């Protein structure tokens, strides 16, 4: 019964069953492919516009070997691809478009099962959102992280170290020649960014959710074992079709709680706080921001990988990868959750052995007692905001200072390097109009650069607040995802230069120390910015995107919530 979908396309006496077979045979297939074999779609986000996914053609060939060997018929198809580095204004603007592409490609075609090939930040959640809505048996094969960059005597983590070295370059402590060397050395192999940025976080969480084979997420892209596990995934998806093992049986509320716990143990990207609710929403599960904070408070941070820690993804792979992390925090997980193996989380990871304790610590000796991400409330963010506390400065976790407000990113870039900018290390930098509607597309602009004049004085961090996201490779005392956003009339819109702002991470608050009546008066005078789009996909996005605390999916793509 598992291959009922492809039967509906290819079997039967009518003309179109004949036509579908005949035209597909133009690709050179033998008639035997229509004799009841499951048809497996390989959704490939390969693109030369997305360096992180550019090796996925080779991965697809390995998946095909496995599908053929298990008695299935693999048919590879392209999806749009979202390259974090090239797309403007932000790849996030197109996550929902990619999810729709994947969902409708699965629905419209004779596919009994699907293998999702992903890697760069948005490609993993987008593909999982689409596949969850289509709900045919699905397995994820990420492309894996790149190897560490090497420059002079240093190992470089793409993303994080690039930002750190750029600050040295801006401060005049790195020469033009050295900066050119870094450009050629930091991203030297195929694969996605090699720190615990958004790509590594989301592929690891796909594994934590039970949607990849155990150990799959962290194998480096150039490692031969990447292709071996791709082949094994191809074999496994054929069996999953027979077992009718659909995403809706795997993506349960308990599985999402497990994924949130793994996120905290990893010190993973704040972007997961947007993507996990969006993915859960596709199977009708509402994840409130409170869940992240509740699970963060009981889940220690145990994975010592940049940007929160010291090591890189290849070190986490050597330590044993996600299975070792899940084995370590197993007392905090629901071990009974079903996975693509057909077995439970507990059965998959129960025997995992940690091979590098400098990378994955014991649960009893964590790097921090709480998880990496804290969810804030307060009068600036009535619907929530987030801070990556493991990548923030301990001395700024409780801070009161005067705001310096940038109305948008253009103003920020025009002013940030001015020698006469009236700021010091106590100033709270505030940037508006960078949220889902304001950006538009919820760009990763939240790690506002430190003012050049302060960098030259050796200032390494300041409190920064915005309704933007930030790259998972970023760091600093940065409050993000303020909801509702300023472009939707949230209280952030009322903050003015000189107002006192107070951050208190322990109390989980970010507050504007201005009378309630004055805030209300300012908001009553506020007028919304001109929409960035008046036609096309951009207008669809602005009309239907939900706010950060709801995952930024389109309202019409979410089913009724449980
Ligand atoms: Fe693709 Fe960093 S640019 S993961």
XYZ file of C-alpha atoms and ligand atoms in Angstrom:
566
model
C 0.000 0.000 0.000
C 2.977 2.279 0.546
C 3.331 3.011 -3.141
C -0.322 3.872 -3.669
C 0.476 7.387 -4.847
C 2.648 6.317 -7.779
C 0.145 3.568 -8.659
C -2.480 6.281 -9.044
C -0.305 7.924 -11.676
C 1.025 4.918 -13.579
C -1.414 2.027 -13.271
C -4.863 1.631 -14.810
C -6.334 1.344 -18.290
C -6.912 5.021 -19.028
C -4.955 6.961 -21.626
C -3.155 9.190 -19.158
C -1.704 6.231 -17.221
C -0.247 5.068 -20.540
C 0.927 8.590 -21.390
C 2.658 9.100 -18.046
C 4.530 5.817 -18.441
C 5.411 6.475 -22.071
C 6.667 10.000 -21.520
C 8.650 9.061 -18.416
C 10.278 6.272 -20.436
C 11.692 9.000 -22.684
C 14.263 9.385 -19.897
C 15.456 5.883 -20.796
C 13.775 3.814 -18.089
C 12.785 0.158 -18.560
C 9.101 -0.720 -18.239
C 9.882 -2.652 -15.038
C 10.021 0.604 -13.084
C 6.206 0.659 -13.192
C 5.812 -2.804 -11.663
C 4.897 -1.634 -8.197
C 8.244 -0.162 -7.200
C 8.030 2.810 -4.807
C 8.948 6.067 -6.495
C 11.276 8.203 -4.361
C 11.634 11.888 -5.052
C 15.005 13.421 -4.269
C 14.358 17.100 -3.613
C 17.665 18.746 -4.413
C 18.463 22.316 -3.374
C 21.724 22.212 -5.367
C 22.567 25.572 -6.880
C 25.649 27.449 -7.967
C 23.981 30.426 -6.299
C 24.291 28.563 -2.998
C 27.873 27.464 -2.294
C 26.805 25.592 0.842
C 24.652 23.203 -1.212
C 26.705 23.017 -4.399
C 27.972 19.478 -3.684
C 24.461 18.046 -3.329
C 24.471 16.590 -6.866
C 27.083 14.107 -5.671
C 25.036 13.417 -2.541
C 21.965 12.805 -4.738
C 23.866 10.179 -6.748
C 24.673 8.334 -3.511
C 21.009 8.477 -2.440
C 20.000 7.053 -5.824
C 22.346 4.082 -5.361
C 20.601 3.292 -2.119
C 17.108 3.682 -3.554
C 17.858 1.386 -6.516
C 19.528 -1.165 -4.229
C 16.438 -1.312 -2.017
C 14.078 -1.792 -4.954
C 12.805 1.755 -5.407
C 12.906 4.175 -8.310
C 14.691 7.478 -7.576
C 13.625 10.619 -9.413
C 15.633 13.726 -8.570
C 14.018 17.135 -8.896
C 15.277 20.678 -8.280
C 13.862 23.070 -5.764
C 14.627 26.724 -5.449
C 17.672 27.199 -3.280
C 18.342 29.842 -0.661
C 21.973 30.877 -0.462
C 22.516 32.863 2.692
C 25.450 34.832 1.366
C 24.074 35.969 -1.974
C 20.338 36.575 -1.590
C 19.067 40.101 -0.972
C 17.506 41.488 1.087
C 17.669 38.178 2.981
C 17.196 34.464 2.286
C 14.573 34.462 5.043
C 12.231 36.420 2.773
C 12.048 33.297 0.613
C 11.893 30.495 3.222
C 8.126 30.215 2.899
C 8.343 30.329 -0.909
C 10.751 27.378 -0.830
C 8.448 25.536 1.570
C 5.569 26.038 -0.868
C 7.765 24.864 -3.769
C 8.691 21.652 -1.916
C 5.139 20.963 -0.708
C 3.541 21.462 -4.107
C 6.271 19.539 -5.965
C 5.594 16.555 -3.699
C 1.807 16.857 -3.973
C 1.753 17.257 -7.741
C 4.002 14.330 -8.604
C 3.887 10.518 -8.343
C 6.068 10.318 -5.260
C 5.692 7.659 -2.572
C 8.589 8.927 -0.492
C 10.946 11.909 -0.453
C 14.591 12.555 0.405
C 15.326 16.182 1.246
C 18.828 17.423 0.386
C 19.538 20.627 2.257
C 22.323 22.480 4.072
C 22.470 26.271 4.048
C 20.459 27.961 6.800
C 16.929 28.284 5.443
C 16.968 25.246 3.168
C 16.507 22.775 6.037
C 13.470 24.380 7.725
C 11.918 25.311 4.373
C 12.145 21.754 3.077
C 10.894 20.259 6.328
C 7.953 22.694 6.445
C 6.916 21.740 2.915
C 7.379 18.005 3.471
C 5.500 18.128 6.778
C 2.511 19.691 5.025
C 2.624 17.140 2.183
C 3.061 14.305 4.729
C 4.471 11.541 2.548
C 7.322 9.461 4.057
C 10.376 11.723 4.234
C 14.007 11.473 5.270
C 16.475 14.379 5.461
C 20.067 14.212 4.200
C 21.916 17.441 4.943
C 25.055 18.247 2.976
C 27.176 18.592 6.128
C 29.494 21.327 7.399
C 32.630 22.463 5.607
C 36.057 21.746 7.100
C 37.751 24.398 9.239
C 39.382 27.244 7.411
C 43.130 27.478 7.903
C 45.007 30.800 7.909
C 48.625 31.086 9.019
C 48.702 29.215 12.341
C 44.954 29.553 13.019
C 41.885 27.430 12.424
C 38.980 29.574 11.257
C 35.270 28.945 11.699
C 33.367 30.378 8.747
C 31.043 33.094 9.903
C 32.196 33.668 13.460
C 35.915 34.177 12.829
C 35.225 36.226 9.719
C 33.255 38.702 11.833
C 35.944 38.826 14.528
C 38.735 39.387 12.015
C 36.682 42.040 10.217
C 36.497 44.017 13.462
C 40.319 43.798 13.691
C 40.551 44.981 10.077
C 38.170 47.904 10.789
C 40.238 48.822 13.832
C 43.413 48.844 11.696
C 44.934 45.811 13.415
C 44.868 43.606 10.297
C 46.476 44.703 7.011
C 44.745 44.782 3.631
C 47.010 41.910 2.521
C 46.163 39.790 5.571
C 42.467 40.451 5.053
C 42.772 39.198 1.431
C 44.462 36.027 2.705
C 41.568 35.422 5.107
C 39.100 35.751 2.210
C 40.758 32.843 0.409
C 41.199 30.669 3.478
C 38.067 30.857 5.577
C 35.686 28.787 3.423
C 37.970 26.280 1.742
C 35.711 23.259 1.123
C 32.171 22.366 0.158
C 29.530 22.368 2.882
C 27.732 24.846 5.083
C 29.279 27.108 7.736
C 31.382 25.173 10.198
C 30.355 26.749 13.472
C 27.128 26.109 15.394
C 25.399 28.684 13.212
C 21.928 28.331 11.821
C 22.814 25.681 9.242
C 24.573 23.413 11.761
C 21.816 24.059 14.285
C 18.937 23.286 11.934
C 20.525 20.151 10.457
C 21.325 18.954 13.997
C 17.724 19.658 15.022
C 16.436 17.744 11.983
C 18.371 14.809 13.455
C 17.089 15.520 16.978
C 13.525 15.529 15.631
C 14.132 12.034 14.256
C 14.111 13.050 10.579
C 17.670 11.906 9.641
C 19.550 8.691 10.222
C 21.456 8.874 13.539
C 24.808 10.602 13.184
C 23.965 12.115 9.802
C 23.898 15.838 10.517
C 27.475 16.530 11.580
C 29.525 14.485 9.073
C 31.680 17.024 7.209
C 30.661 17.625 3.602
C 33.939 16.355 2.045
C 34.066 13.213 4.247
C 33.361 9.952 2.388
C 31.000 8.949 5.175
C 28.674 11.754 4.015
C 28.044 9.788 0.812
C 27.820 6.474 2.644
C 25.054 7.767 4.919
C 23.313 9.312 1.906
C 23.248 5.845 0.307
C 21.952 4.320 3.543
C 19.247 7.009 3.658
C 18.232 6.056 0.119
C 17.827 2.439 1.222
C 15.925 3.482 4.331
C 13.360 5.689 2.593
C 12.203 2.719 0.495
C 11.498 0.770 3.686
C 9.784 3.824 5.204
C 7.351 3.841 2.273
C 6.456 0.224 3.009
C 6.032 1.103 6.695
C 4.011 4.252 5.859
C 6.282 6.118 8.252
C 5.148 9.685 7.568
C 6.387 12.974 9.084
C 3.147 13.283 11.061
C 4.120 10.141 13.028
C 7.562 11.542 13.842
C 6.968 15.273 14.271
C 5.043 15.156 17.554
C 4.984 17.726 20.350
C 7.390 15.533 22.335
C 9.772 15.435 19.354
C 9.750 19.246 19.189
C 10.398 19.461 22.934
C 13.366 17.121 22.376
C 14.623 19.369 19.580
C 14.366 22.461 21.810
C 16.356 20.678 24.530
C 19.040 19.722 22.001
C 19.092 23.340 20.777
C 19.861 24.494 24.314
C 22.493 21.808 24.889
C 24.178 22.786 21.610
C 24.232 26.515 22.377
C 22.541 26.686 18.975
C 21.288 29.516 16.805
C 18.556 31.935 17.858
C 17.073 31.388 14.419
C 15.788 28.020 15.595
C 13.370 29.968 17.796
C 11.707 31.099 14.565
C 12.071 27.932 12.488
C 10.936 25.307 15.015
C 7.522 26.984 15.636
C 7.097 27.328 11.866
C 7.874 23.634 11.314
C 5.642 22.563 14.205
C 2.887 24.799 12.889
C 2.776 22.745 9.690
C 1.667 19.708 11.694
C -0.775 21.776 13.753
C 1.391 22.090 16.870
C 1.703 25.540 18.449
C 5.025 26.161 20.196
C 4.897 29.247 22.380
C 8.107 31.146 23.123
C 7.632 30.178 26.768
C 8.514 26.595 25.829
C 12.003 27.697 24.773
C 12.568 29.487 28.050
C 11.119 26.672 30.170
C 13.287 24.056 28.460
C 16.329 26.354 28.454
C 16.134 26.726 32.231
C 16.313 22.956 32.742
C 18.798 22.088 29.968
C 22.498 22.799 30.465
C 24.761 23.916 27.653
C 27.232 21.063 27.009
C 28.575 21.514 23.454
C 31.765 23.564 23.226
C 31.488 24.813 19.640
C 31.718 28.380 18.276
C 30.211 30.938 18.401
C 29.320 30.149 22.036
C 32.346 27.892 22.604
C 35.784 27.127 21.151
C 35.626 24.255 18.683
C 34.196 23.666 15.222
C 31.707 21.234 13.692
C 34.387 18.741 12.633
C 35.339 18.502 16.315
C 31.728 17.784 17.255
C 31.682 15.082 14.571
C 34.839 13.552 16.086
C 33.181 13.625 19.502
C 30.297 11.558 18.168
C 27.881 14.211 16.896
C 24.210 14.616 17.761
C 23.783 11.017 19.070
C 26.354 11.744 21.805
C 24.664 15.037 22.716
C 21.274 13.304 22.917
C 22.749 10.397 24.877
C 24.192 12.865 27.386
C 20.890 14.700 27.933
C 18.716 11.594 27.580
C 17.265 12.045 31.107
C 15.839 15.365 29.836
C 14.384 13.931 26.621
C 11.388 11.807 25.715
C 13.299 8.689 24.660
C 10.161 7.065 23.256
C 9.869 9.400 20.243
C 9.766 7.559 16.924
C 12.414 8.332 14.273
C 13.024 7.572 10.599
C 14.877 4.410 11.600
C 11.580 2.978 12.811
C 13.153 2.867 16.243
C 12.932 5.301 19.136
C 15.341 8.048 20.147
C 16.406 5.948 23.129
C 17.132 2.927 20.920
C 19.068 5.060 18.425
C 21.360 6.887 20.842
C 21.437 4.733 23.983
C 24.858 3.246 23.152
C 26.471 6.416 21.742
C 29.966 6.910 23.148
C 31.556 10.342 23.563
C 35.049 10.367 22.078
C 36.029 13.962 22.934
C 35.064 15.359 26.304
C 36.648 18.696 25.450
C 33.831 19.146 22.918
C 30.800 17.498 24.564
C 30.882 17.725 28.343
C 29.036 15.516 30.798
C 25.563 16.584 31.876
C 26.953 16.741 35.419
C 29.775 19.121 34.359
C 28.098 21.509 31.897
C 29.600 24.613 30.329
C 26.635 26.558 31.725
C 23.749 25.502 33.930
C 21.181 26.822 31.476
C 20.736 26.533 27.742
C 22.035 28.974 25.218
C 18.900 31.014 24.568
C 16.802 33.094 26.944
C 13.380 34.479 26.053
C 12.732 38.011 27.286
C 9.533 39.903 28.017
C 9.135 43.481 29.264
C 7.475 46.568 27.883
C 9.726 46.755 24.807
C 8.760 43.215 23.750
C 5.281 42.273 25.005
C 5.234 39.262 22.642
C 8.807 38.298 23.386
C 12.414 38.743 22.305
C 15.439 36.457 22.482
C 19.067 36.701 23.528
C 21.814 34.117 23.048
C 23.132 34.273 26.582
C 25.982 31.825 25.969
C 27.440 34.185 23.343
C 26.803 37.377 25.360
C 29.051 39.225 27.839
C 28.489 38.289 31.477
C 29.019 41.905 32.540
C 26.193 43.167 30.325
C 23.525 40.640 31.292
C 22.168 43.271 33.648
C 22.607 46.719 32.172
C 20.918 50.095 32.161
C 21.942 52.729 29.635
C 20.747 55.513 27.355
C 19.426 54.467 23.955
C 20.917 55.629 20.684
C 18.271 54.919 18.052
C 18.729 54.127 14.372
C 15.398 54.326 12.549
C 16.612 51.748 10.017
C 19.726 49.922 8.826
C 20.661 52.566 6.253
C 20.847 55.206 8.969
C 22.892 52.843 11.131
C 25.484 52.250 8.392
C 25.612 55.963 7.587
C 26.433 56.839 11.203
C 28.131 53.909 12.926
C 31.719 54.847 12.015
C 31.326 58.586 12.665
C 33.994 59.800 15.071
C 31.456 62.211 16.627
C 28.735 59.581 17.200
C 27.454 60.470 20.699
C 27.816 56.996 22.239
C 30.037 55.203 24.728
C 30.224 51.606 26.003
C 27.189 52.165 28.248
C 24.947 53.229 25.364
C 22.241 50.791 24.241
C 22.180 50.702 20.437
C 18.597 50.348 19.138
C 17.690 49.641 15.522
C 14.106 49.698 14.200
C 12.332 48.490 11.062
C 14.267 45.245 10.588
C 11.534 42.711 11.431
C 9.456 40.430 9.176
C 7.532 43.313 7.574
C 10.040 46.071 8.223
C 13.263 44.508 6.866
C 11.482 43.303 4.852
C 11.888 39.568 5.337
C 13.315 39.546 8.873
C 16.983 39.938 7.874
C 20.025 39.015 9.965
C 20.962 42.593 10.758
C 20.636 42.387 14.540
C 24.334 42.194 15.392
C 24.739 45.953 14.943
C 28.466 46.605 14.373
C 30.238 48.272 17.244
C 30.980 51.958 16.535
C 34.483 52.289 15.035
C 35.549 54.862 17.611
C 34.745 52.394 20.432
C 36.408 49.466 18.629
C 39.607 51.507 18.459
C 39.383 51.984 22.225
C 39.144 48.208 22.653
C 35.411 48.005 23.466
C 34.410 44.427 22.603
C 30.653 44.366 23.266
C 27.639 46.598 23.891
C 23.933 45.965 24.462
C 22.142 46.056 21.120
C 18.377 45.727 20.533
C 16.368 45.268 17.360
C 13.451 43.450 15.777
C 15.895 41.729 13.370
C 17.386 38.259 13.567
C 21.134 37.672 13.630
C 23.276 35.058 11.968
C 23.746 31.932 14.033
C 27.475 32.546 13.672
C 27.185 35.904 15.474
C 27.848 36.761 19.104
C 27.537 39.587 21.613
C 24.924 40.979 23.999
C 22.315 41.291 21.298
C 18.553 41.312 21.916
C 16.697 40.075 18.842
C 13.254 39.232 17.435
C 11.486 41.973 19.415
C 7.773 41.310 18.889
C 5.584 42.909 17.777
C 8.103 44.521 15.429
C 8.379 48.285 15.083
C 6.996 48.296 11.522
C 3.821 46.697 12.909
C 3.506 49.351 15.632
C 5.211 47.439 18.451
C 6.582 49.415 21.405
C 10.092 49.367 19.910
C 8.719 52.046 17.573
C 8.355 54.349 20.608
C 12.001 54.246 21.748
C 13.879 57.537 21.267
C 17.526 58.499 21.571
C 18.312 59.367 25.182
C 15.581 57.144 26.718
C 16.868 54.834 29.428
C 16.638 51.130 28.541
C 17.194 48.289 30.999
C 18.209 44.717 30.153
C 17.952 42.108 32.909
C 18.483 38.618 31.517
C 18.078 36.896 34.872
C 14.609 38.472 35.250
C 14.030 37.878 31.526
C 13.137 41.510 30.867
C 13.923 44.297 28.441
C 12.270 47.545 29.485
C 11.984 51.112 28.287
C 12.143 53.253 31.430
C 9.570 55.759 30.231
C 6.065 56.373 31.676
C 3.383 54.097 30.200
C 1.305 57.145 29.230
C 4.206 58.667 27.312
C 4.833 55.378 25.461
C 1.126 55.221 24.545
C 1.186 58.852 23.371
C 4.226 58.214 21.143
C 2.641 55.081 19.656
C -0.600 56.980 18.960
C 1.445 59.459 16.892
C 3.340 56.682 15.074
C 2.695 56.138 11.362
C 3.626 52.885 9.615
C 6.484 52.933 7.087
C 5.659 52.694 3.390
C 5.391 49.001 2.396
C 8.502 47.704 0.628
C 6.477 45.820 -1.975
C 3.231 46.534 -3.799
C 3.163 43.511 -6.095
C 4.361 39.949 -6.533
C 5.759 37.573 -3.962
C 6.958 40.467 -1.812
C 3.389 41.727 -1.401
C 2.145 38.211 -0.612
C 4.853 38.041 2.063
C 3.958 41.402 3.629
C 0.238 40.632 3.602
C 0.495 37.199 5.206
C 3.703 36.796 7.217
C 3.166 36.202 10.936
C 5.318 37.780 13.631
C 8.573 36.382 15.050
C 6.935 34.707 18.038
C 4.718 32.693 15.669
C 7.510 31.519 13.356
C 6.949 33.922 10.432
C 5.063 31.353 8.360
C 2.237 32.596 6.153
C -1.093 32.608 7.974
C -2.788 30.654 5.157
C -0.251 27.802 5.277
C -0.842 26.871 8.894
C -3.568 24.366 9.747
C -5.725 24.675 12.831
C -3.461 24.455 15.898
C -3.640 21.746 18.543
Fe 25.305 28.841 4.056
Fe 26.582 29.903 6.289
S 26.326 30.747 4.292
S 25.452 28.079 6.066
